[in-house]
Amino acid sequence: MTMMRRFFIKRTCQYVLYMLIPLVCACLFFCTIYARQEIRALNKQGENSLEALYSQLDLVVDSIMEQENGVANNAHMTVALKKILSNDDYISYSDAVSIRSINLFLDSLVQAYEYLSSIYLYFDGYGSYFFSGKNVKNITEADENWLSIYKGMEEGTDGAARLREWTEDKGGEVLSVYRKLLIQDGVIVVNLDLGILQDNLDKMSGNDLENLYLFDQAGNLLTADAAGRVESHTPAQMQKLLEGADLSRKGGWQKIGNQYYLLQTKSYQAYQVYLVSLIPLSAVFSQMSSVILAFAIFFLLDCAVAVWLSYVTTRRNFGQIEYTLGLFEQADKGIFPEKEAASPRDEYGVILNNILHMFLNTSYLNAQLAKKQYQQQVTELL
């Protein structure tokens, strides 16, 4: 039984190996093709997410900026605006109508877009500015929060986006987008509600594992979707990532911290903002889980079949061996079977049985011949 167990284990290993090699090759082949398809699909998903985000921001921010620039660059409107900002005692009826129109226009823009909190219109050198919903507001110490960002913008830079403390009644943080006026010296500030913007980012993510970010040029996080806000990518890591990334590439793997991510970027150059989509490597394996599970099931079935075949083959072969040994043992005792104990099941068994019985018959005939010769000699001696 020990020898039979040893042969059984050896044959099982051989069968598993023989059946496993083509299975593993097929698994690697299909997994490679499937992985490439999934990576292409995830790349496309990242592109679509960024394109949707860019289109939404461009629709809201750029359209507002262009309309506000049109108002601020209108000569009649500008005169009326500057009169009220300079606290001029005399304002004509037409100026009053213009200012009312501007206020209504600003309010309508804020109400038109759900994540638009407010709009500022500021001219350099004045102690007040236009504030949607509140008409003219005098500049206070709290306004230095957003004014300092405008005054700190580099020469030749027309736009910027910054995350800042919200000094109005809501509190918290707000994403402020700045755009310098084209003709006048001043700025338009569009304040975006961070909570609503983040909710929209959550809806844009095409995959639960996809992270969407908005970064400024220095790599500082402006906002992100829910998945992105959980990740702990430092500004230094993101700045290094953006510096090393080719923004014209259609995706690629980048290592951030200890993980690899599929990177997609889109530059919103007018406001020095980078839109970034990061999809972790685990998303590929997540998409391939069904394929891997299928091959795991096939592997287990393969092993089960190999064990069963090994058992059947080993039992049959050792049955033939035991039968052969039994024949020789009986032959030594002078017992010769007249016919086979069981019909063989394959060609090997037929040939072996024929040889065995031919040998046994020959041995039997030789034994009978020797016996007759011995009896004849005994008879002659008598």
mmCIF file of C-alpha atoms in Angstrom:
data_model
loop_
_atom_site.group_PDB
_atom_site.id
_atom_site.type_symbol
_atom_site.label_atom_id
_atom_site.label_comp_id
_atom_site.label_asym_id
_atom_site.label_seq_id
_atom_site.Cartn_x
_atom_site.Cartn_y
_atom_site.Cartn_z
ATOM 1 C CA MET A 1 0.000 0.000 0.000
ATOM 2 C CA THR A 2 2.940 2.319 0.685
ATOM 3 C CA MET A 3 4.211 1.844 -2.860
ATOM 4 C CA MET A 4 0.742 2.320 -4.256
ATOM 5 C CA ARG A 5 0.325 5.558 -2.268
ATOM 6 C CA ARG A 6 3.714 6.794 -3.532
ATOM 7 C CA PHE A 7 2.804 6.086 -7.153
ATOM 8 C CA PHE A 8 -0.611 7.646 -6.650
ATOM 9 C CA ILE A 9 0.890 10.893 -5.329
ATOM 10 C CA LYS A 10 3.486 10.967 -8.103
ATOM 11 C CA ARG A 11 0.899 10.349 -10.820
ATOM 12 C CA THR A 12 -1.445 12.981 -9.320
ATOM 13 C CA CYS A 13 1.328 15.586 -9.434
ATOM 14 C CA GLN A 14 2.093 14.673 -13.029
ATOM 15 C CA TYR A 15 -1.521 14.890 -14.144
ATOM 16 C CA VAL A 16 -2.095 18.191 -12.329
ATOM 17 C CA LEU A 17 1.045 19.596 -13.945
ATOM 18 C CA TYR A 18 0.087 18.374 -17.429
ATOM 19 C CA MET A 19 -3.419 19.805 -17.125
ATOM 20 C CA LEU A 20 -2.306 22.958 -15.332
ATOM 21 C CA ILE A 21 0.225 24.132 -17.923
ATOM 22 C CA PRO A 22 -2.323 24.759 -20.722
ATOM 23 C CA LEU A 23 -4.811 26.181 -18.193
ATOM 24 C CA VAL A 24 -2.259 28.652 -16.822
ATOM 25 C CA CYS A 25 -1.177 29.641 -20.339
ATOM 26 C CA ALA A 26 -4.797 30.222 -21.347
ATOM 27 C CA CYS A 27 -5.410 32.142 -18.113
ATOM 28 C CA LEU A 28 -2.392 34.406 -18.677
ATOM 29 C CA PHE A 29 -3.361 34.985 -22.301
ATOM 30 C CA PHE A 30 -6.980 35.914 -21.594
ATOM 31 C CA CYS A 31 -6.119 37.916 -18.467
ATOM 32 C CA THR A 32 -3.562 39.944 -20.445
ATOM 33 C CA ILE A 33 -6.086 40.732 -23.172
ATOM 34 C CA TYR A 34 -8.825 41.475 -20.656
ATOM 35 C CA ALA A 35 -6.520 43.664 -18.551
ATOM 36 C CA ARG A 36 -5.555 45.720 -21.615
ATOM 37 C CA GLN A 37 -9.212 46.185 -22.495
ATOM 38 C CA GLU A 38 -10.021 47.237 -18.917
ATOM 39 C CA ILE A 39 -7.124 49.703 -18.835
ATOM 40 C CA ARG A 40 -8.317 51.237 -22.107
ATOM 41 C CA ALA A 41 -11.849 51.419 -20.696
ATOM 42 C CA LEU A 42 -10.616 53.020 -17.461
ATOM 43 C CA ASN A 43 -8.542 55.496 -19.474
ATOM 44 C CA LYS A 44 -11.630 56.411 -21.455
ATOM 45 C CA GLN A 45 -13.639 56.671 -18.254
ATOM 46 C CA GLY A 46 -11.085 59.083 -16.786
ATOM 47 C CA GLU A 47 -11.130 61.173 -19.972
ATOM 48 C CA ASN A 48 -14.939 61.313 -19.934
ATOM 49 C CA SER A 49 -15.030 62.317 -16.253
ATOM 50 C CA LEU A 50 -12.541 65.141 -16.793
ATOM 51 C CA GLU A 51 -14.288 66.287 -19.956
ATOM 52 C CA ALA A 52 -17.621 66.427 -18.097
ATOM 53 C CA LEU A 53 -16.024 68.345 -15.227
ATOM 54 C CA TYR A 54 -14.264 70.750 -17.590
ATOM 55 C CA SER A 55 -17.456 71.354 -19.567
ATOM 56 C CA GLN A 56 -19.425 72.068 -16.407
ATOM 57 C CA LEU A 57 -16.863 74.500 -15.031
ATOM 58 C CA ASP A 58 -16.420 76.134 -18.401
ATOM 59 C CA LEU A 59 -20.175 76.476 -18.828
ATOM 60 C CA VAL A 60 -20.602 78.177 -15.459
ATOM 61 C CA VAL A 61 -17.385 80.070 -14.793
ATOM 62 C CA ASP A 62 -16.420 81.147 -18.308
ATOM 63 C CA SER A 63 -19.929 82.140 -19.301
ATOM 64 C CA ILE A 64 -20.282 84.242 -16.127
ATOM 65 C CA MET A 65 -16.868 85.820 -16.658
ATOM 66 C CA GLU A 66 -17.644 86.736 -20.238
ATOM 67 C CA GLN A 67 -21.003 88.238 -19.341
ATOM 68 C CA GLU A 68 -19.537 90.166 -16.415
ATOM 69 C CA ASN A 69 -16.681 91.424 -18.572
ATOM 70 C CA GLY A 70 -19.228 92.611 -21.088
ATOM 71 C CA VAL A 71 -21.007 94.597 -18.378
ATOM 72 C CA ALA A 72 -17.793 95.995 -16.858
ATOM 73 C CA ASN A 73 -16.431 97.022 -20.242
ATOM 74 C CA ASN A 74 -19.598 98.851 -21.268
ATOM 75 C CA ALA A 75 -18.747 102.573 -21.086
ATOM 76 C CA HIS A 76 -22.151 103.688 -19.769
ATOM 77 C CA MET A 77 -22.282 100.869 -17.217
ATOM 78 C CA THR A 78 -18.730 101.606 -16.076
ATOM 79 C CA VAL A 79 -19.504 105.275 -15.420
ATOM 80 C CA ALA A 80 -22.592 104.341 -13.411
ATOM 81 C CA LEU A 81 -20.691 101.669 -11.456
ATOM 82 C CA LYS A 82 -17.814 103.947 -10.572
ATOM 83 C CA LYS A 83 -20.178 106.728 -9.501
ATOM 84 C CA ILE A 84 -21.861 104.549 -6.919
ATOM 85 C CA LEU A 85 -18.569 102.995 -5.812
ATOM 86 C CA SER A 86 -17.117 106.475 -5.212
ATOM 87 C CA ASN A 87 -20.172 107.407 -3.119
ATOM 88 C CA ASP A 88 -21.098 110.184 -5.547
ATOM 89 C CA ASP A 89 -24.000 112.220 -4.166
ATOM 90 C CA TYR A 90 -25.614 112.680 -7.568
ATOM 91 C CA ILE A 91 -26.727 109.639 -9.569
ATOM 92 C CA SER A 92 -28.865 110.177 -12.633
ATOM 93 C CA TYR A 93 -31.971 108.171 -13.325
ATOM 94 C CA SER A 94 -30.277 106.302 -16.152
ATOM 95 C CA ASP A 95 -27.355 105.443 -13.840
ATOM 96 C CA ALA A 96 -29.775 104.136 -11.239
ATOM 97 C CA VAL A 97 -31.478 101.987 -13.882
ATOM 98 C CA SER A 98 -28.079 100.642 -14.994
ATOM 99 C CA ILE A 99 -27.056 99.770 -11.443
ATOM 100 C CA ARG A 100 -30.399 98.072 -10.783
ATOM 101 C CA SER A 101 -29.946 96.095 -14.003
ATOM 102 C CA ILE A 102 -26.482 95.001 -12.893
ATOM 103 C CA ASN A 103 -27.792 93.877 -9.506
ATOM 104 C CA LEU A 104 -30.627 91.919 -11.075
ATOM 105 C CA PHE A 105 -28.178 90.403 -13.529
ATOM 106 C CA LEU A 106 -25.789 89.288 -10.775
ATOM 107 C CA ASP A 107 -28.629 87.825 -8.712
ATOM 108 C CA SER A 108 -30.022 85.938 -11.704
ATOM 109 C CA LEU A 109 -26.617 84.332 -12.335
ATOM 110 C CA VAL A 110 -26.328 83.180 -8.725
ATOM 111 C CA GLN A 111 -29.804 81.680 -8.809
ATOM 112 C CA ALA A 112 -29.213 79.986 -12.170
ATOM 113 C CA TYR A 113 -26.385 77.736 -10.954
ATOM 114 C CA GLU A 114 -26.856 75.729 -7.768
ATOM 115 C CA TYR A 115 -23.213 75.700 -6.663
ATOM 116 C CA LEU A 116 -22.630 79.408 -7.363
ATOM 117 C CA SER A 117 -22.614 81.199 -3.984
ATOM 118 C CA SER A 118 -21.890 84.779 -4.967
ATOM 119 C CA ILE A 119 -20.138 87.102 -7.413
ATOM 120 C CA TYR A 120 -17.881 90.056 -6.640
ATOM 121 C CA LEU A 121 -17.116 92.876 -9.069
ATOM 122 C CA TYR A 122 -14.193 95.020 -7.909
ATOM 123 C CA PHE A 123 -12.459 98.031 -9.495
ATOM 124 C CA ASP A 124 -8.948 98.952 -8.387
ATOM 125 C CA GLY A 125 -8.667 101.995 -6.159
ATOM 126 C CA TYR A 126 -12.199 101.964 -4.737
ATOM 127 C CA GLY A 127 -13.177 101.279 -1.152
ATOM 128 C CA SER A 128 -16.230 99.222 -2.045
ATOM 129 C CA TYR A 129 -17.301 96.572 -4.552
ATOM 130 C CA PHE A 130 -20.408 95.039 -6.042
ATOM 131 C CA PHE A 131 -21.652 91.972 -4.225
ATOM 132 C CA SER A 132 -24.466 89.884 -5.729
ATOM 133 C CA GLY A 133 -27.509 90.079 -3.494
ATOM 134 C CA LYS A 134 -26.144 92.953 -1.421
ATOM 135 C CA ASN A 135 -25.569 95.622 -4.067
ATOM 136 C CA VAL A 136 -22.555 97.692 -2.978
ATOM 137 C CA LYS A 137 -20.482 96.556 -0.005
ATOM 138 C CA ASN A 138 -17.728 98.528 1.681
ATOM 139 C CA ILE A 139 -14.377 96.801 1.944
ATOM 140 C CA THR A 140 -13.627 95.650 5.490
ATOM 141 C CA GLU A 141 -10.835 93.703 7.130
ATOM 142 C CA ALA A 142 -12.686 90.463 6.342
ATOM 143 C CA ASP A 143 -12.457 91.256 2.622
ATOM 144 C CA GLU A 144 -8.672 91.197 2.747
ATOM 145 C CA ASN A 145 -9.100 87.448 2.646
ATOM 146 C CA TRP A 146 -9.998 87.472 -1.050
ATOM 147 C CA LEU A 147 -8.445 90.832 -2.007
ATOM 148 C CA SER A 148 -4.971 89.659 -0.974
ATOM 149 C CA ILE A 149 -5.235 86.746 -3.411
ATOM 150 C CA TYR A 150 -6.133 89.131 -6.247
ATOM 151 C CA LYS A 151 -3.320 91.539 -5.390
ATOM 152 C CA GLY A 152 -0.873 88.641 -5.144
ATOM 153 C CA MET A 153 -1.575 87.366 -8.669
ATOM 154 C CA GLU A 154 1.550 87.369 -10.826
ATOM 155 C CA GLU A 155 2.051 89.924 -13.560
ATOM 156 C CA GLY A 156 0.648 88.632 -16.852
ATOM 157 C CA THR A 157 -1.691 86.218 -15.083
ATOM 158 C CA ASP A 158 -5.340 86.885 -15.937
ATOM 159 C CA GLY A 159 -6.998 84.179 -13.884
ATOM 160 C CA ALA A 160 -6.568 82.033 -10.796
ATOM 161 C CA ALA A 161 -8.505 79.736 -8.466
ATOM 162 C CA ARG A 162 -7.945 79.505 -4.732
ATOM 163 C CA LEU A 163 -9.471 77.758 -1.764
ATOM 164 C CA ARG A 164 -10.133 80.261 1.018
ATOM 165 C CA GLU A 165 -12.047 80.767 4.222
ATOM 166 C CA TRP A 166 -15.642 81.872 3.597
ATOM 167 C CA THR A 167 -16.075 85.141 5.482
ATOM 168 C CA GLU A 168 -19.787 85.503 4.802
ATOM 169 C CA ASP A 169 -22.692 84.112 6.793
ATOM 170 C CA LYS A 170 -22.206 80.452 5.732
ATOM 171 C CA GLY A 171 -18.712 80.005 7.145
ATOM 172 C CA GLY A 172 -16.389 77.155 6.121
ATOM 173 C CA GLU A 173 -14.416 77.160 2.874
ATOM 174 C CA VAL A 174 -15.231 78.373 -0.616
ATOM 175 C CA LEU A 175 -13.552 77.966 -3.990
ATOM 176 C CA SER A 176 -12.995 81.433 -5.449
ATOM 177 C CA VAL A 177 -12.241 81.829 -9.166
ATOM 178 C CA TYR A 178 -10.608 85.122 -10.204
ATOM 179 C CA ARG A 179 -10.585 86.767 -13.631
ATOM 180 C CA LYS A 180 -9.081 90.185 -14.307
ATOM 181 C CA LEU A 181 -11.174 92.624 -16.312
ATOM 182 C CA LEU A 182 -10.139 92.982 -19.933
ATOM 183 C CA ILE A 183 -10.193 96.778 -20.243
ATOM 184 C CA GLN A 184 -10.722 98.183 -16.756
ATOM 185 C CA ASP A 185 -8.378 97.590 -13.840
ATOM 186 C CA GLY A 186 -10.262 95.258 -11.611
ATOM 187 C CA VAL A 187 -11.377 91.687 -11.083
ATOM 188 C CA ILE A 188 -14.424 89.435 -11.149
ATOM 189 C CA VAL A 189 -14.582 86.839 -8.372
ATOM 190 C CA VAL A 190 -16.905 83.867 -8.698
ATOM 191 C CA ASN A 191 -17.399 82.002 -5.399
ATOM 192 C CA LEU A 192 -18.380 78.338 -5.744
ATOM 193 C CA ASP A 193 -20.130 76.455 -2.947
ATOM 194 C CA LEU A 194 -17.652 73.715 -2.045
ATOM 195 C CA GLY A 195 -20.234 71.275 -0.675
ATOM 196 C CA ILE A 196 -22.457 71.338 -3.759
ATOM 197 C CA LEU A 197 -19.428 71.238 -6.076
ATOM 198 C CA GLN A 198 -18.133 68.142 -4.260
ATOM 199 C CA ASP A 199 -21.555 66.488 -4.585
ATOM 200 C CA ASN A 200 -21.402 67.104 -8.336
ATOM 201 C CA LEU A 201 -17.917 65.597 -8.462
ATOM 202 C CA ASP A 202 -19.258 62.497 -6.709
ATOM 203 C CA LYS A 203 -21.880 62.112 -9.436
ATOM 204 C CA MET A 204 -19.294 62.526 -12.207
ATOM 205 C CA SER A 205 -17.061 59.695 -11.013
ATOM 206 C CA GLY A 206 -17.594 56.839 -13.445
ATOM 207 C CA ASN A 207 -16.227 54.309 -10.975
ATOM 208 C CA ASP A 208 -16.431 53.939 -7.199
ATOM 209 C CA LEU A 209 -12.637 53.709 -7.121
ATOM 210 C CA GLU A 210 -12.021 56.750 -9.327
ATOM 211 C CA ASN A 211 -10.706 59.871 -7.583
ATOM 212 C CA LEU A 212 -11.398 63.303 -9.096
ATOM 213 C CA TYR A 213 -9.355 66.316 -8.011
ATOM 214 C CA LEU A 214 -8.952 70.000 -8.719
ATOM 215 C CA PHE A 215 -5.444 71.300 -8.028
ATOM 216 C CA ASP A 216 -3.882 74.681 -8.416
ATOM 217 C CA GLN A 217 -0.581 75.140 -10.214
ATOM 218 C CA ALA A 218 1.394 74.582 -7.008
ATOM 219 C CA GLY A 219 -0.236 71.187 -6.474
ATOM 220 C CA ASN A 220 -2.462 72.392 -3.642
ATOM 221 C CA LEU A 221 -5.784 70.584 -3.436
ATOM 222 C CA LEU A 222 -8.738 72.819 -4.239
ATOM 223 C CA THR A 223 -11.451 70.198 -3.979
ATOM 224 C CA ALA A 224 -12.132 66.546 -4.725
ATOM 225 C CA ASP A 225 -14.869 63.956 -4.835
ATOM 226 C CA ALA A 226 -15.669 61.798 -1.797
ATOM 227 C CA ALA A 227 -13.113 59.108 -2.716
ATOM 228 C CA GLY A 228 -10.427 61.721 -3.362
ATOM 229 C CA ARG A 229 -11.036 63.462 -0.043
ATOM 230 C CA VAL A 230 -10.315 60.205 1.787
ATOM 231 C CA GLU A 231 -6.931 59.745 0.087
ATOM 232 C CA SER A 232 -4.005 61.381 1.856
ATOM 233 C CA HIS A 233 -1.939 62.719 -1.045
ATOM 234 C CA THR A 234 0.208 65.560 0.171
ATOM 235 C CA PRO A 235 0.571 68.756 -1.901
ATOM 236 C CA ALA A 236 4.258 67.919 -2.382
ATOM 237 C CA GLN A 237 3.343 64.510 -3.843
ATOM 238 C CA MET A 238 0.755 66.046 -6.151
ATOM 239 C CA GLN A 239 3.098 68.832 -7.269
ATOM 240 C CA LYS A 240 5.761 66.253 -8.102
ATOM 241 C CA LEU A 241 3.153 64.203 -9.935
ATOM 242 C CA LEU A 242 1.984 67.162 -12.020
ATOM 243 C CA GLU A 243 5.540 68.221 -12.797
ATOM 244 C CA GLY A 244 6.395 64.739 -14.031
ATOM 245 C CA ALA A 245 3.172 64.236 -15.956
ATOM 246 C CA ASP A 246 2.868 64.867 -19.656
ATOM 247 C CA LEU A 247 -0.479 66.654 -19.900
ATOM 248 C CA SER A 248 -0.814 65.651 -23.555
ATOM 249 C CA ARG A 249 -0.679 61.943 -22.698
ATOM 250 C CA LYS A 250 -3.817 59.845 -22.895
ATOM 251 C CA GLY A 251 -3.264 58.264 -19.522
ATOM 252 C CA GLY A 252 -0.442 56.417 -17.855
ATOM 253 C CA TRP A 253 0.581 54.783 -14.593
ATOM 254 C CA GLN A 254 2.056 57.006 -11.896
ATOM 255 C CA LYS A 255 3.276 55.992 -8.438
ATOM 256 C CA ILE A 256 1.958 58.162 -5.604
ATOM 257 C CA GLY A 257 3.058 57.100 -2.162
ATOM 258 C CA ASN A 258 3.025 53.311 -2.170
ATOM 259 C CA GLN A 259 0.352 52.831 -4.823
ATOM 260 C CA TYR A 260 0.120 52.994 -8.595
ATOM 261 C CA TYR A 261 -2.632 55.059 -10.219
ATOM 262 C CA LEU A 262 -3.894 55.454 -13.754
ATOM 263 C CA LEU A 263 -3.480 59.174 -14.337
ATOM 264 C CA GLN A 264 -5.578 61.441 -16.535
ATOM 265 C CA THR A 265 -5.091 65.213 -16.461
ATOM 266 C CA LYS A 266 -6.711 68.173 -18.146
ATOM 267 C CA SER A 267 -5.453 71.720 -17.836
ATOM 268 C CA TYR A 268 -7.866 74.576 -17.245
ATOM 269 C CA GLN A 269 -5.166 77.044 -18.199
ATOM 270 C CA ALA A 270 -7.291 80.208 -17.964
ATOM 271 C CA TYR A 271 -7.444 79.804 -14.176
ATOM 272 C CA GLN A 272 -4.234 77.781 -13.605
ATOM 273 C CA VAL A 273 -6.224 74.753 -12.516
ATOM 274 C CA TYR A 274 -5.482 71.107 -13.200
ATOM 275 C CA LEU A 275 -8.298 68.593 -13.350
ATOM 276 C CA VAL A 276 -6.958 65.201 -12.310
ATOM 277 C CA SER A 277 -8.464 61.729 -12.435
ATOM 278 C CA LEU A 278 -6.707 58.967 -10.511
ATOM 279 C CA ILE A 279 -7.851 55.362 -10.769
ATOM 280 C CA PRO A 280 -5.943 52.913 -8.523
ATOM 281 C CA LEU A 281 -4.469 49.689 -9.835
ATOM 282 C CA SER A 282 -6.932 47.816 -7.622
ATOM 283 C CA ALA A 283 -9.722 48.987 -9.971
ATOM 284 C CA VAL A 284 -8.243 46.797 -12.733
ATOM 285 C CA PHE A 285 -8.240 43.747 -10.457
ATOM 286 C CA SER A 286 -11.730 44.630 -9.277
ATOM 287 C CA GLN A 287 -12.978 44.640 -12.868
ATOM 288 C CA MET A 288 -11.165 41.342 -13.527
ATOM 289 C CA SER A 289 -12.487 39.607 -10.405
ATOM 290 C CA SER A 290 -15.126 37.666 -12.348
ATOM 291 C CA VAL A 291 -12.519 36.368 -14.824
ATOM 292 C CA ILE A 292 -10.097 35.430 -12.032
ATOM 293 C CA LEU A 293 -12.929 33.676 -10.159
ATOM 294 C CA ALA A 294 -13.845 31.694 -13.291
ATOM 295 C CA PHE A 295 -10.255 30.523 -13.775
ATOM 296 C CA ALA A 296 -10.012 29.671 -10.059
ATOM 297 C CA ILE A 297 -13.078 27.443 -10.434
ATOM 298 C CA PHE A 298 -11.567 25.810 -13.522
ATOM 299 C CA PHE A 299 -8.320 25.289 -11.593
ATOM 300 C CA LEU A 300 -10.141 23.514 -8.750
ATOM 301 C CA LEU A 301 -12.072 21.375 -11.245
ATOM 302 C CA ASP A 302 -8.796 20.630 -13.011
ATOM 303 C CA CYS A 303 -7.230 19.463 -9.754
ATOM 304 C CA ALA A 304 -10.293 17.360 -8.908
ATOM 305 C CA VAL A 305 -10.249 15.680 -12.330
ATOM 306 C CA ALA A 306 -6.491 15.071 -12.059
ATOM 307 C CA VAL A 307 -6.895 13.444 -8.632
ATOM 308 C CA TRP A 308 -9.765 11.272 -9.892
ATOM 309 C CA LEU A 309 -7.840 10.172 -13.010
ATOM 310 C CA SER A 310 -4.762 9.461 -10.903
ATOM 311 C CA TYR A 311 -6.786 7.348 -8.509
ATOM 312 C CA VAL A 312 -8.518 5.385 -11.273
ATOM 313 C CA THR A 313 -5.297 4.825 -13.224
ATOM 314 C CA THR A 314 -3.266 3.858 -10.163
ATOM 315 C CA ARG A 315 -5.933 1.472 -8.894
ATOM 316 C CA ARG A 316 -6.241 -0.169 -12.318
ATOM 317 C CA ASN A 317 -2.481 -0.516 -12.773
ATOM 318 C CA PHE A 318 -1.924 -1.867 -9.297
ATOM 319 C CA GLY A 319 -4.858 -4.237 -9.806
ATOM 320 C CA GLN A 320 -3.046 -5.576 -12.874
ATOM 321 C CA ILE A 321 0.202 -5.824 -10.894
ATOM 322 C CA GLU A 322 -1.502 -7.682 -8.033
ATOM 323 C CA TYR A 323 -3.184 -9.992 -10.522
ATOM 324 C CA THR A 324 0.180 -10.741 -12.178
ATOM 325 C CA LEU A 325 1.909 -11.364 -8.856
ATOM 326 C CA GLY A 326 -0.956 -13.647 -7.824
ATOM 327 C CA LEU A 327 -0.590 -15.661 -11.020
ATOM 328 C CA PHE A 328 3.138 -16.178 -10.395
ATOM 329 C CA GLU A 329 2.508 -17.101 -6.771
ATOM 330 C CA GLN A 330 -0.078 -19.690 -7.811
ATOM 331 C CA ALA A 331 2.231 -20.959 -10.545
ATOM 332 C CA ASP A 332 4.959 -21.548 -7.963
ATOM 333 C CA LYS A 333 2.449 -23.697 -6.092
ATOM 334 C CA GLY A 334 1.605 -25.583 -9.256
ATOM 335 C CA ILE A 335 -1.782 -23.981 -9.660
ATOM 336 C CA PHE A 336 -2.428 -22.673 -13.149
ATOM 337 C CA PRO A 337 -5.636 -20.750 -13.918
ATOM 338 C CA GLU A 338 -7.644 -22.032 -16.809
ATOM 339 C CA LYS A 339 -8.923 -18.553 -17.824
ATOM 340 C CA GLU A 340 -8.517 -14.889 -17.006
ATOM 341 C CA ALA A 341 -10.010 -13.699 -13.714
ATOM 342 C CA ALA A 342 -11.260 -10.522 -15.375
ATOM 343 C CA SER A 343 -11.296 -9.240 -18.930
ATOM 344 C CA PRO A 344 -8.726 -6.486 -19.544
ATOM 345 C CA ARG A 345 -10.000 -2.964 -20.214
ATOM 346 C CA ASP A 346 -7.306 -1.682 -22.579
ATOM 347 C CA GLU A 347 -4.749 -2.805 -25.188
ATOM 348 C CA TYR A 348 -1.978 -2.873 -22.616
ATOM 349 C CA GLY A 349 -3.981 -5.267 -20.460
ATOM 350 C CA VAL A 350 -4.810 -7.524 -23.422
ATOM 351 C CA ILE A 351 -1.169 -7.808 -24.483
ATOM 352 C CA LEU A 352 0.067 -8.333 -20.931
ATOM 353 C CA ASN A 353 -2.543 -10.992 -20.204
ATOM 354 C CA ASN A 354 -1.779 -12.809 -23.440
ATOM 355 C CA ILE A 355 1.937 -12.843 -22.620
ATOM 356 C CA LEU A 356 1.296 -13.977 -19.050
ATOM 357 C CA HIS A 357 -1.043 -16.783 -20.030
ATOM 358 C CA MET A 358 1.232 -17.845 -22.858
ATOM 359 C CA PHE A 359 4.112 -17.999 -20.356
ATOM 360 C CA LEU A 360 1.988 -19.817 -17.802
ATOM 361 C CA ASN A 361 0.687 -22.273 -20.384
ATOM 362 C CA THR A 362 4.231 -22.919 -21.556
ATOM 363 C CA SER A 363 5.341 -23.382 -17.971
ATOM 364 C CA TYR A 364 2.375 -25.700 -17.359
ATOM 365 C CA LEU A 365 3.134 -27.789 -20.439
ATOM 366 C CA ASN A 366 6.813 -27.967 -19.512
ATOM 367 C CA ALA A 367 5.851 -29.040 -16.007
ATOM 368 C CA GLN A 368 3.515 -31.705 -17.391
ATOM 369 C CA LEU A 369 6.209 -32.861 -19.796
ATOM 370 C CA ALA A 370 8.765 -33.073 -17.022
ATOM 371 C CA LYS A 371 6.294 -35.017 -14.898
ATOM 372 C CA LYS A 372 5.621 -37.551 -17.675
ATOM 373 C CA GLN A 373 9.337 -37.925 -18.333
ATOM 374 C CA TYR A 374 9.906 -38.553 -14.647
ATOM 375 C CA GLN A 375 7.089 -41.146 -14.539
ATOM 376 C CA GLN A 376 8.479 -42.830 -17.649
ATOM 377 C CA GLN A 377 11.955 -43.054 -16.108
ATOM 378 C CA VAL A 378 10.499 -44.503 -12.932
ATOM 379 C CA THR A 379 8.587 -47.094 -14.996
ATOM 380 C CA GLU A 380 11.701 -48.087 -16.933
ATOM 381 C CA LEU A 381 13.676 -48.555 -13.738
ATOM 382 C CA LEU A 382 10.992 -50.841 -12.368
#
